[in-house]
PDB file of C-alpha atoms and ligand atoms in Angstrom:
ATOM      1  CA  MET A   1     126.781 125.662  90.010  1.00 87.00           C
ATOM      2  CA  ALA A   2     123.240 124.562  89.185  1.00 92.00           C
ATOM      3  CA  ASP A   3     122.691 124.437  85.425  1.00 95.00           C
ATOM      4  CA  PRO A   4     120.342 126.954  83.832  1.00 95.00           C
ATOM      5  CA  GLY A   5     117.223 125.494  82.229  1.00 97.00           C
ATOM      6  CA  THR A   6     117.513 122.337  84.337  1.00 98.00           C
ATOM      7  CA  VAL A   7     115.059 120.913  86.836  1.00 98.00           C
ATOM      8  CA  TYR A   8     116.508 119.192  89.915  1.00 98.00           C
ATOM      9  CA  LEU A   9     113.935 116.731  91.172  1.00 98.00           C
ATOM     10  CA  ALA A  10     115.067 116.340  94.753  1.00 98.00           C
ATOM     11  CA  GLY A  11     114.009 114.799  98.034  1.00 98.00           C
ATOM     12  CA  SER A  12     114.277 116.817 101.228  1.00 98.00           C
ATOM     13  CA  GLY A  13     114.263 113.808 103.556  1.00 98.00           C
ATOM     14  CA  PRO A  14     111.719 113.298 106.341  1.00 98.00           C
ATOM     15  CA  GLY A  15     111.946 116.743 107.931  1.00 97.00           C
ATOM     16  CA  ASP A  16     115.091 117.061 110.064  1.00 98.00           C
ATOM     17  CA  PRO A  17     117.337 119.527 108.191  1.00 98.00           C
ATOM     18  CA  GLU A  18     120.379 117.419 109.123  1.00 98.00           C
ATOM     19  CA  LEU A  19     118.870 114.601 107.052  1.00 98.00           C
ATOM     20  CA  LEU A  20     118.877 116.694 103.892  1.00 98.00           C
ATOM     21  CA  THR A  21     121.534 115.358 101.534  1.00 98.00           C
ATOM     22  CA  THR A  22     124.542 117.592 101.024  1.00 98.00           C
ATOM     23  CA  LYS A  23     123.488 117.826  97.392  1.00 98.00           C
ATOM     24  CA  ALA A  24     119.940 119.003  98.131  1.00 98.00           C
ATOM     25  CA  ARG A  25     121.356 121.523 100.619  1.00 98.00           C
ATOM     26  CA  ARG A  26     123.727 122.888  97.971  1.00 98.00           C
ATOM     27  CA  LEU A  27     120.944 123.121  95.392  1.00 98.00           C
ATOM     28  CA  ILE A  28     118.797 125.176  97.805  1.00 98.00           C
ATOM     29  CA  ASP A  29     121.583 127.762  97.713  1.00 97.00           C
ATOM     30  CA  GLU A  30     122.428 127.510  94.034  1.00 98.00           C
ATOM     31  CA  CYS A  31     119.089 127.216  92.222  1.00 98.00           C
ATOM     32  CA  ASP A  32     117.225 130.327  91.055  1.00 98.00           C
ATOM     33  CA  VAL A  33     113.858 129.079  92.284  1.00 98.00           C
ATOM     34  CA  VAL A  34     112.603 126.356  94.632  1.00 98.00           C
ATOM     35  CA  LEU A  35     109.151 124.803  94.179  1.00 98.00           C
ATOM     36  CA  HIS A  36     107.994 122.986  97.291  1.00 96.00           C
ATOM     37  CA  ASP A  37     104.894 121.966  99.186  1.00 92.00           C
ATOM     38  CA  LYS A  38     104.354 121.565 102.945  1.00 93.00           C
ATOM     39  CA  LEU A  39     105.779 118.047 103.341  1.00 94.00           C
ATOM     40  CA  PRO A  40     109.488 119.003 103.688  1.00 95.00           C
ATOM     41  CA  GLY A  41     108.444 120.618 106.978  1.00 95.00           C
ATOM     42  CA  PRO A  42     108.937 124.115 108.416  1.00 96.00           C
ATOM     43  CA  GLU A  43     112.595 123.716 109.400  1.00 97.00           C
ATOM     44  CA  ILE A  44     113.656 122.864 105.865  1.00 97.00           C
ATOM     45  CA  ILE A  45     111.367 125.407 104.200  1.00 97.00           C
ATOM     46  CA  GLU A  46     112.971 128.093 106.380  1.00 97.00           C
ATOM     47  CA  LEU A  47     116.358 127.265 104.867  1.00 97.00           C
ATOM     48  CA  ILE A  48     115.085 128.399 101.448  1.00 98.00           C
ATOM     49  CA  PRO A  49     115.683 132.121 100.907  1.00 97.00           C
ATOM     50  CA  GLU A  50     112.219 133.695 100.798  1.00 96.00           C
ATOM     51  CA  ALA A  51     112.815 135.357  97.432  1.00 97.00           C
ATOM     52  CA  LYS A  52     113.154 131.971  95.688  1.00 97.00           C
ATOM     53  CA  ARG A  53     110.407 130.046  97.479  1.00 96.00           C
ATOM     54  CA  GLU A  54     107.326 129.004  95.544  1.00 95.00           C
ATOM     55  CA  ASP A  55     104.784 127.033  97.556  1.00 94.00           C
ATOM     56  CA  VAL A  56     102.932 124.799  95.128  1.00 93.00           C
ATOM     57  CA  GLY A  57     101.139 122.902  97.882  1.00 86.00           C
ATOM     58  CA  LYS A  58      98.053 125.053  98.051  1.00 69.00           C
ATOM     59  CA  ARG A  59      96.474 127.731  95.898  1.00 64.00           C
ATOM     60  CA  ALA A  60      95.253 130.979  97.450  1.00 60.00           C
ATOM     61  CA  GLY A  61      91.753 129.519  97.836  1.00 65.00           C
ATOM     62  CA  GLY A  62      93.076 126.599  99.920  1.00 67.00           C
ATOM     63  CA  GLU A  63      92.669 124.005  97.155  1.00 75.00           C
ATOM     64  CA  ARG A  64      95.611 121.834  96.108  1.00 79.00           C
ATOM     65  CA  THR A  65      97.572 122.967  93.091  1.00 86.00           C
ATOM     66  CA  SER A  66      96.918 120.345  90.411  1.00 90.00           C
ATOM     67  CA  GLN A  67      99.738 118.181  89.099  1.00 92.00           C
ATOM     68  CA  SER A  68      99.319 119.631  85.618  1.00 94.00           C
ATOM     69  CA  GLU A  69      99.690 123.179  86.970  1.00 94.00           C
ATOM     70  CA  ILE A  70     102.909 122.157  88.722  1.00 95.00           C
ATOM     71  CA  ASN A  71     104.185 120.504  85.530  1.00 96.00           C
ATOM     72  CA  GLU A  72     103.434 123.632  83.499  1.00 97.00           C
ATOM     73  CA  ARG A  73     105.119 125.871  86.060  1.00 97.00           C
ATOM     74  CA  LEU A  74     108.286 123.721  86.039  1.00 97.00           C
ATOM     75  CA  LEU A  75     108.315 123.810  82.253  1.00 98.00           C
ATOM     76  CA  ALA A  76     107.826 127.580  82.057  1.00 98.00           C
ATOM     77  CA  LEU A  77     110.635 128.277  84.547  1.00 98.00           C
ATOM     78  CA  ALA A  78     113.054 125.903  82.804  1.00 98.00           C
ATOM     79  CA  ARG A  79     112.230 127.473  79.436  1.00 98.00           C
ATOM     80  CA  GLU A  80     113.043 130.890  80.912  1.00 98.00           C
ATOM     81  CA  GLY A  81     116.507 129.476  81.573  1.00 98.00           C
ATOM     82  CA  LYS A  82     116.106 129.237  85.335  1.00 98.00           C
ATOM     83  CA  SER A  83     117.777 126.540  87.423  1.00 98.00           C
ATOM     84  CA  VAL A  84     114.828 124.989  89.230  1.00 98.00           C
ATOM     85  CA  LEU A  85     114.803 122.933  92.414  1.00 98.00           C
ATOM     86  CA  ARG A  86     111.652 120.853  92.785  1.00 98.00           C
ATOM     87  CA  LEU A  87     111.911 119.885  96.440  1.00 98.00           C
ATOM     88  CA  LYS A  88     109.700 117.080  97.718  1.00 97.00           C
ATOM     89  CA  GLY A  89     109.351 115.493 101.133  1.00 97.00           C
ATOM     90  CA  GLY A  90     111.318 112.254 101.618  1.00 98.00           C
ATOM     91  CA  ASP A  91     112.429 110.781  98.303  1.00 98.00           C
ATOM     92  CA  PRO A  92     111.001 112.222  95.076  1.00 97.00           C
ATOM     93  CA  PHE A  93     110.180 108.792  93.617  1.00 98.00           C
ATOM     94  CA  VAL A  94     108.459 107.247  96.663  1.00 98.00           C
ATOM     95  CA  PHE A  95     104.787 108.234  96.388  1.00 95.00           C
ATOM     96  CA  GLY A  96     105.983 111.679  95.421  1.00 91.00           C
ATOM     97  CA  ARG A  97     104.729 111.911  91.834  1.00 93.00           C
ATOM     98  CA  GLY A  98     108.324 112.584  90.826  1.00 95.00           C
ATOM     99  CA  GLY A  99     108.035 109.989  88.087  1.00 96.00           C
ATOM    100  CA  GLU A 100     105.212 111.916  86.459  1.00 96.00           C
ATOM    101  CA  GLU A 101     107.170 115.162  86.582  1.00 97.00           C
ATOM    102  CA  LEU A 102     110.215 113.441  85.081  1.00 98.00           C
ATOM    103  CA  GLU A 103     108.162 112.015  82.193  1.00 98.00           C
ATOM    104  CA  PHE A 104     106.475 115.331  81.501  1.00 98.00           C
ATOM    105  CA  LEU A 105     109.736 117.298  81.476  1.00 98.00           C
ATOM    106  CA  ALA A 106     111.504 114.692  79.335  1.00 98.00           C
ATOM    107  CA  GLU A 107     108.646 114.835  76.833  1.00 98.00           C
ATOM    108  CA  HIS A 108     109.244 118.585  76.546  1.00 98.00           C
ATOM    109  CA  GLY A 109     112.998 118.304  76.139  1.00 97.00           C
ATOM    110  CA  ILE A 110     113.941 119.700  79.567  1.00 98.00           C
ATOM    111  CA  GLY A 111     117.068 118.389  81.307  1.00 98.00           C
ATOM    112  CA  VAL A 112     116.375 116.795  84.684  1.00 98.00           C
ATOM    113  CA  GLU A 113     118.630 115.607  87.476  1.00 98.00           C
ATOM    114  CA  VAL A 114     117.118 113.349  90.128  1.00 98.00           C
ATOM    115  CA  VAL A 115     118.454 113.773  93.663  1.00 98.00           C
ATOM    116  CA  PRO A 116     117.293 110.941  95.953  1.00 98.00           C
ATOM    117  CA  GLY A 117     116.256 111.700  99.513  1.00 98.00           C
ATOM    118  CA  VAL A 118     115.928 109.828 102.803  1.00 98.00           C
ATOM    119  CA  THR A 119     112.460 108.338 102.557  1.00 98.00           C
ATOM    120  CA  SER A 120     109.996 108.593 105.466  1.00 98.00           C
ATOM    121  CA  PRO A 121     108.813 104.933 105.598  1.00 98.00           C
ATOM    122  CA  MET A 122     112.379 103.997 106.549  1.00 98.00           C
ATOM    123  CA  ALA A 123     113.454 107.055 108.514  1.00 98.00           C
ATOM    124  CA  ALA A 124     110.371 107.866 110.593  1.00 98.00           C
ATOM    125  CA  PRO A 125     110.168 104.399 112.234  1.00 98.00           C
ATOM    126  CA  ALA A 126     113.959 104.202 112.529  1.00 97.00           C
ATOM    127  CA  VAL A 127     114.362 107.204 114.808  1.00 97.00           C
ATOM    128  CA  PHE A 128     111.870 105.599 117.207  1.00 97.00           C
ATOM    129  CA  GLY A 129     113.796 102.320 117.282  1.00 96.00           C
ATOM    130  CA  VAL A 130     111.673 100.416 114.767  1.00 97.00           C
ATOM    131  CA  PRO A 131     113.869  98.675 112.165  1.00 97.00           C
ATOM    132  CA  ILE A 132     111.733  97.814 109.124  1.00 98.00           C
ATOM    133  CA  THR A 133     113.665  94.566 108.576  1.00 97.00           C
ATOM    134  CA  HIS A 134     115.249  92.340 111.223  1.00 96.00           C
ATOM    135  CA  ARG A 135     116.800  88.873 110.956  1.00 94.00           C
ATOM    136  CA  ASP A 136     114.417  87.482 113.587  1.00 93.00           C
ATOM    137  CA  HIS A 137     111.215  89.234 112.531  1.00 93.00           C
ATOM    138  CA  ALA A 138     110.968  90.294 108.888  1.00 94.00           C
ATOM    139  CA  SER A 139     112.925  89.518 105.760  1.00 93.00           C
ATOM    140  CA  SER A 140     110.842  91.690 103.454  1.00 97.00           C
ATOM    141  CA  VAL A 141     109.100  95.031 103.607  1.00 98.00           C
ATOM    142  CA  SER A 142     106.316  96.530 101.505  1.00 97.00           C
ATOM    143  CA  PHE A 143     105.661 100.255 101.058  1.00 97.00           C
ATOM    144  CA  VAL A 144     101.971 100.740 100.401  1.00 97.00           C
ATOM    145  CA  THR A 145      99.617 103.656  99.835  1.00 96.00           C
ATOM    146  CA  GLY A 146      96.750 103.860 102.308  1.00 95.00           C
ATOM    147  CA  HIS A 147      94.970 106.393 100.196  1.00 89.00           C
ATOM    148  CA  GLU A 148      92.803 103.905  98.368  1.00 82.00           C
ATOM    149  CA  ASP A 149      89.688 102.451  99.906  1.00 76.00           C
ATOM    150  CA  PRO A 150      90.267  98.679 100.261  1.00 79.00           C
ATOM    151  CA  THR A 151      86.521  98.014 100.082  1.00 78.00           C
ATOM    152  CA  LYS A 152      86.289  99.537  96.587  1.00 78.00           C
ATOM    153  CA  PRO A 153      86.827  97.251  93.588  1.00 76.00           C
ATOM    154  CA  GLU A 154      89.188  99.766  91.957  1.00 76.00           C
ATOM    155  CA  SER A 155      91.669  99.449  94.857  1.00 80.00           C
ATOM    156  CA  THR A 156      94.980  98.303  93.377  1.00 85.00           C
ATOM    157  CA  VAL A 157      96.533  97.280  96.718  1.00 92.00           C
ATOM    158  CA  ASP A 158      96.154  93.537  97.351  1.00 93.00           C
ATOM    159  CA  TRP A 159      95.821  93.549 101.158  1.00 95.00           C
ATOM    160  CA  ALA A 160      95.123  89.796 101.253  1.00 94.00           C
ATOM    161  CA  ALA A 161      98.422  89.101  99.489  1.00 95.00           C
ATOM    162  CA  LEU A 162     100.217  91.457 101.885  1.00 96.00           C
ATOM    163  CA  ALA A 163      98.695  89.651 104.863  1.00 95.00           C
ATOM    164  CA  GLU A 164     100.186  86.421 103.472  1.00 94.00           C
ATOM    165  CA  THR A 165     103.785  87.622 103.011  1.00 91.00           C
ATOM    166  CA  GLY A 166     104.694  87.830 106.701  1.00 88.00           C
ATOM    167  CA  GLY A 167     106.978  90.798 106.067  1.00 96.00           C
ATOM    168  CA  THR A 168     106.724  94.316 107.450  1.00 98.00           C
ATOM    169  CA  ILE A 169     104.092  96.587 105.881  1.00 98.00           C
ATOM    170  CA  VAL A 170     104.613 100.349 105.949  1.00 98.00           C
ATOM    171  CA  VAL A 171     101.590 102.376 104.895  1.00 98.00           C
ATOM    172  CA  LEU A 172     101.974 105.962 103.708  1.00 98.00           C
ATOM    173  CA  MET A 173      99.039 108.369 103.520  1.00 96.00           C
ATOM    174  CA  GLY A 174      97.242 105.900 105.728  1.00 97.00           C
ATOM    175  CA  VAL A 175      95.880 107.782 108.764  1.00 98.00           C
ATOM    176  CA  GLY A 176      92.353 108.327 107.461  1.00 97.00           C
ATOM    177  CA  LYS A 177      91.686 104.832 106.113  1.00 96.00           C
ATOM    178  CA  LEU A 178      93.466 102.992 108.959  1.00 98.00           C
ATOM    179  CA  GLY A 179      90.239 101.226 109.973  1.00 97.00           C
ATOM    180  CA  GLU A 180      89.532 100.016 106.446  1.00 96.00           C
ATOM    181  CA  TYR A 181      92.895  98.423 105.744  1.00 96.00           C
ATOM    182  CA  THR A 182      93.488  96.961 109.225  1.00 97.00           C
ATOM    183  CA  THR A 183      90.095  95.278 108.843  1.00 97.00           C
ATOM    184  CA  ALA A 184      91.052  94.040 105.373  1.00 96.00           C
ATOM    185  CA  LEU A 185      94.291  92.547 106.771  1.00 97.00           C
ATOM    186  CA  HIS A 186      92.446  90.923 109.679  1.00 97.00           C
ATOM    187  CA  GLU A 187      89.845  89.444 107.348  1.00 96.00           C
ATOM    188  CA  ALA A 188      92.650  88.066 105.193  1.00 96.00           C
ATOM    189  CA  GLY A 189      93.933  86.115 108.188  1.00 96.00           C
ATOM    190  CA  MET A 190      96.470  88.397 109.842  1.00 97.00           C
ATOM    191  CA  ASP A 191      96.729  87.865 113.617  1.00 97.00           C
ATOM    192  CA  PRO A 192      94.780  90.654 115.407  1.00 98.00           C
ATOM    193  CA  GLU A 193      97.602  90.772 117.982  1.00 98.00           C
ATOM    194  CA  THR A 194     100.121  91.845 115.312  1.00 98.00           C
ATOM    195  CA  PRO A 195     101.946  94.939 116.628  1.00 98.00           C
ATOM    196  CA  VAL A 196     101.240  98.218 114.811  1.00 98.00           C
ATOM    197  CA  ALA A 197     102.870 101.633 115.197  1.00 98.00           C
ATOM    198  CA  LEU A 198     101.813 105.053 113.981  1.00 98.00           C
ATOM    199  CA  VAL A 199     104.726 107.458 113.551  1.00 98.00           C
ATOM    200  CA  GLU A 200     103.635 111.061 113.153  1.00 98.00           C
ATOM    201  CA  ARG A 201     106.082 113.698 111.861  1.00 98.00           C
ATOM    202  CA  GLY A 202     109.065 111.403 112.369  1.00 98.00           C
ATOM    203  CA  THR A 203     112.363 113.388 112.711  1.00 98.00           C
ATOM    204  CA  TRP A 204     110.456 116.683 113.266  1.00 97.00           C
ATOM    205  CA  PRO A 205     110.911 118.214 116.754  1.00 96.00           C
ATOM    206  CA  GLU A 206     107.295 117.344 117.613  1.00 96.00           C
ATOM    207  CA  GLY A 207     107.555 113.827 116.132  1.00 97.00           C
ATOM    208  CA  ARG A 208     105.862 111.035 118.080  1.00 98.00           C
ATOM    209  CA  ILE A 209     104.989 107.347 117.981  1.00 98.00           C
ATOM    210  CA  ALA A 210     101.883 105.538 119.213  1.00 98.00           C
ATOM    211  CA  THR A 211     101.672 101.760 119.327  1.00 98.00           C
ATOM    212  CA  GLY A 212      98.951  99.141 119.520  1.00 98.00           C
ATOM    213  CA  THR A 213      97.871  96.041 117.668  1.00 98.00           C
ATOM    214  CA  LEU A 214      95.978  95.390 114.462  1.00 98.00           C
ATOM    215  CA  GLU A 215      92.863  95.266 116.616  1.00 98.00           C
ATOM    216  CA  THR A 216      93.443  98.340 118.808  1.00 98.00           C
ATOM    217  CA  ILE A 217      95.304 100.795 116.602  1.00 98.00           C
ATOM    218  CA  VAL A 218      92.230 102.735 115.404  1.00 98.00           C
ATOM    219  CA  GLU A 219      91.319 103.384 119.028  1.00 98.00           C
ATOM    220  CA  VAL A 220      94.924 104.443 119.705  1.00 98.00           C
ATOM    221  CA  ARG A 221      94.880 106.840 116.737  1.00 98.00           C
ATOM    222  CA  ASP A 222      91.662 108.454 117.976  1.00 98.00           C
ATOM    223  CA  ARG A 223      92.743 108.649 121.602  1.00 98.00           C
ATOM    224  CA  GLU A 224      96.153 110.158 120.749  1.00 98.00           C
ATOM    225  CA  GLY A 225      94.804 112.371 117.960  1.00 98.00           C
ATOM    226  CA  ILE A 226      97.391 111.144 115.432  1.00 98.00           C
ATOM    227  CA  GLU A 227      97.316 113.207 112.244  1.00 97.00           C
ATOM    228  CA  PRO A 228      99.091 113.209 108.884  1.00 96.00           C
ATOM    229  CA  PRO A 229     101.869 113.119 107.935  1.00 97.00           C
ATOM    230  CA  ALA A 230     102.278 109.738 109.580  1.00 98.00           C
ATOM    231  CA  VAL A 231     103.310 106.237 108.544  1.00 98.00           C
ATOM    232  CA  THR A 232     101.754 103.027 109.822  1.00 98.00           C
ATOM    233  CA  VAL A 233     104.153 100.164 110.519  1.00 98.00           C
ATOM    234  CA  ILE A 234     102.559  96.715 110.740  1.00 98.00           C
ATOM    235  CA  GLY A 235     104.578  93.708 111.899  1.00 98.00           C
ATOM    236  CA  ASP A 236     106.659  92.165 114.644  1.00 97.00           C
ATOM    237  CA  VAL A 237     109.507  94.647 114.095  1.00 97.00           C
ATOM    238  CA  VAL A 238     107.431  97.149 116.094  1.00 97.00           C
ATOM    239  CA  GLY A 239     108.264  95.080 119.207  1.00 95.00           C
ATOM    240  CA  VAL A 240     111.997  95.788 118.821  1.00 95.00           C
ATOM    241  CA  ARG A 241     111.324  99.282 120.119  1.00 92.00           C
ATOM    242  CA  GLU A 242     110.201  97.819 123.426  1.00 87.00           C
ATOM    243  CA  ASN A 243     113.437  95.826 123.723  1.00 88.00           C
ATOM    244  CA  ALA A 244     115.534  98.880 122.863  1.00 88.00           C
ATOM    245  CA  LYS A 245     113.824 101.538 124.968  1.00 83.00           C
ATOM    246  CA  GLY A 246     116.632 101.835 127.485  1.00 84.00           C
ATOM    247  CA  ALA A 247     119.111 102.708 124.748  1.00 88.00           C
ATOM    248  CA  LEU A 248     116.895 105.241 123.023  1.00 84.00           C
ATOM    249  CA  GLU A 249     115.958 107.455 125.929  1.00 72.00           C
TER     250      GLU A 249
HETATM  251  N1  SAH B 301     108.021 111.101  99.030  1.00 60.54           N
HETATM  252  C1  SAH B 301     107.688 110.941 100.435  1.00 60.54           C
HETATM  253  C2  SAH B 301     106.305 110.366 100.621  1.00 60.54           C
HETATM  254  C3  SAH B 301     105.202 111.261 100.070  1.00 60.54           C
HETATM  255  S1  SAH B 301     103.579 110.656 100.370  1.00 60.54           S
HETATM  256  C4  SAH B 301     108.780 110.085 101.107  1.00 60.54           C
HETATM  257  O1  SAH B 301     109.629 109.499 100.426  1.00 60.54           O
HETATM  258  O2  SAH B 301     108.798 110.030 102.336  1.00 60.54           O
HETATM  259  C5  SAH B 301     103.144 111.509 101.867  1.00 60.54           C
HETATM  260  C6  SAH B 301     103.216 110.579 103.037  1.00 60.54           C
HETATM  261  O3  SAH B 301     104.551 110.423 103.470  1.00 60.54           O
HETATM  262  C7  SAH B 301     102.492 111.041 104.270  1.00 60.54           C
HETATM  263  O4  SAH B 301     101.110 110.813 104.187  1.00 60.54           O
HETATM  264  C8  SAH B 301     103.135 110.162 105.323  1.00 60.54           C
HETATM  265  O5  SAH B 301     102.597 108.864 105.257  1.00 60.54           O
HETATM  266  C9  SAH B 301     104.563 110.085 104.829  1.00 60.54           C
HETATM  267  N2  SAH B 301     105.477 111.010 105.530  1.00 60.54           N
HETATM  268  C10 SAH B 301     106.216 111.973 104.971  1.00 60.54           C
HETATM  269  N3  SAH B 301     107.008 112.570 105.895  1.00 60.54           N
HETATM  270  C11 SAH B 301     106.772 111.938 107.065  1.00 60.54           C
HETATM  271  C12 SAH B 301     107.303 112.047 108.388  1.00 60.54           C
HETATM  272  N4  SAH B 301     108.233 112.943 108.695  1.00 60.54           N
HETATM  273  N5  SAH B 301     106.835 111.202 109.339  1.00 60.54           N
HETATM  274  C13 SAH B 301     105.899 110.280 109.054  1.00 60.54           C
HETATM  275  N6  SAH B 301     105.363 110.127 107.815  1.00 60.54           N
HETATM  276  C14 SAH B 301     105.796 110.936 106.826  1.00 60.54           C
END
């Protein structure tokens, strides 16, 4: 059984309920309360009994619940002796702010168990036949946030260095600023013909992929109406999908 007064910091995987780990699935049943946002996706959220669901994605007014409010809520529930499942999309430690929650809870003496999940930058491209590494195309892969504006000096992502590595780049939270970082990569010397894929809601029933090149992908995004959550995959591995189409359909 789930331990009272403990927070389980768990990933829900990319959205397909069959990609939940057995452990996360068990904790949904065993924990007293489940704090989640929208990212796990409707099919997984429906598995959580309504009486224990707490949506911490949005406040009543439509604003995002702040990280400190989420931290305080986790702390209060654990101090009441509840077993708490903090369920996050993908893996809790990949751009999920799970690290911050772990530090906060540890500081307050709360027991935490981390339950890894299947992370979207690997899984979403995979189901569309895009392997993020490949002996012939890429021997490294970088997971990058697209949330920062590459033209601002405070940007901590070194796009020029990424352009140099020759490995696959997978950008999370990168639909809105797609134009900014593809331009930054181009200016740093990346071939404008480099294949690029946008994978929206990978593993969800309505999941889809749209492909182009470093030069055309913004146009593709606008034409197809690609929206978050989506990952951007940049690199020659995107071409493998073309070679594998027959097998995937
Ligand atoms: N912890 C998550 C990532 C959270 S950041 C993980 O490990 O997957 C939120 C970003 O994740 C989104 O902006 C999007 O880039 C990506 N994402 C999450 N689920 C996705 C999915 N099913 N398909 C495509 N991208 C997804």
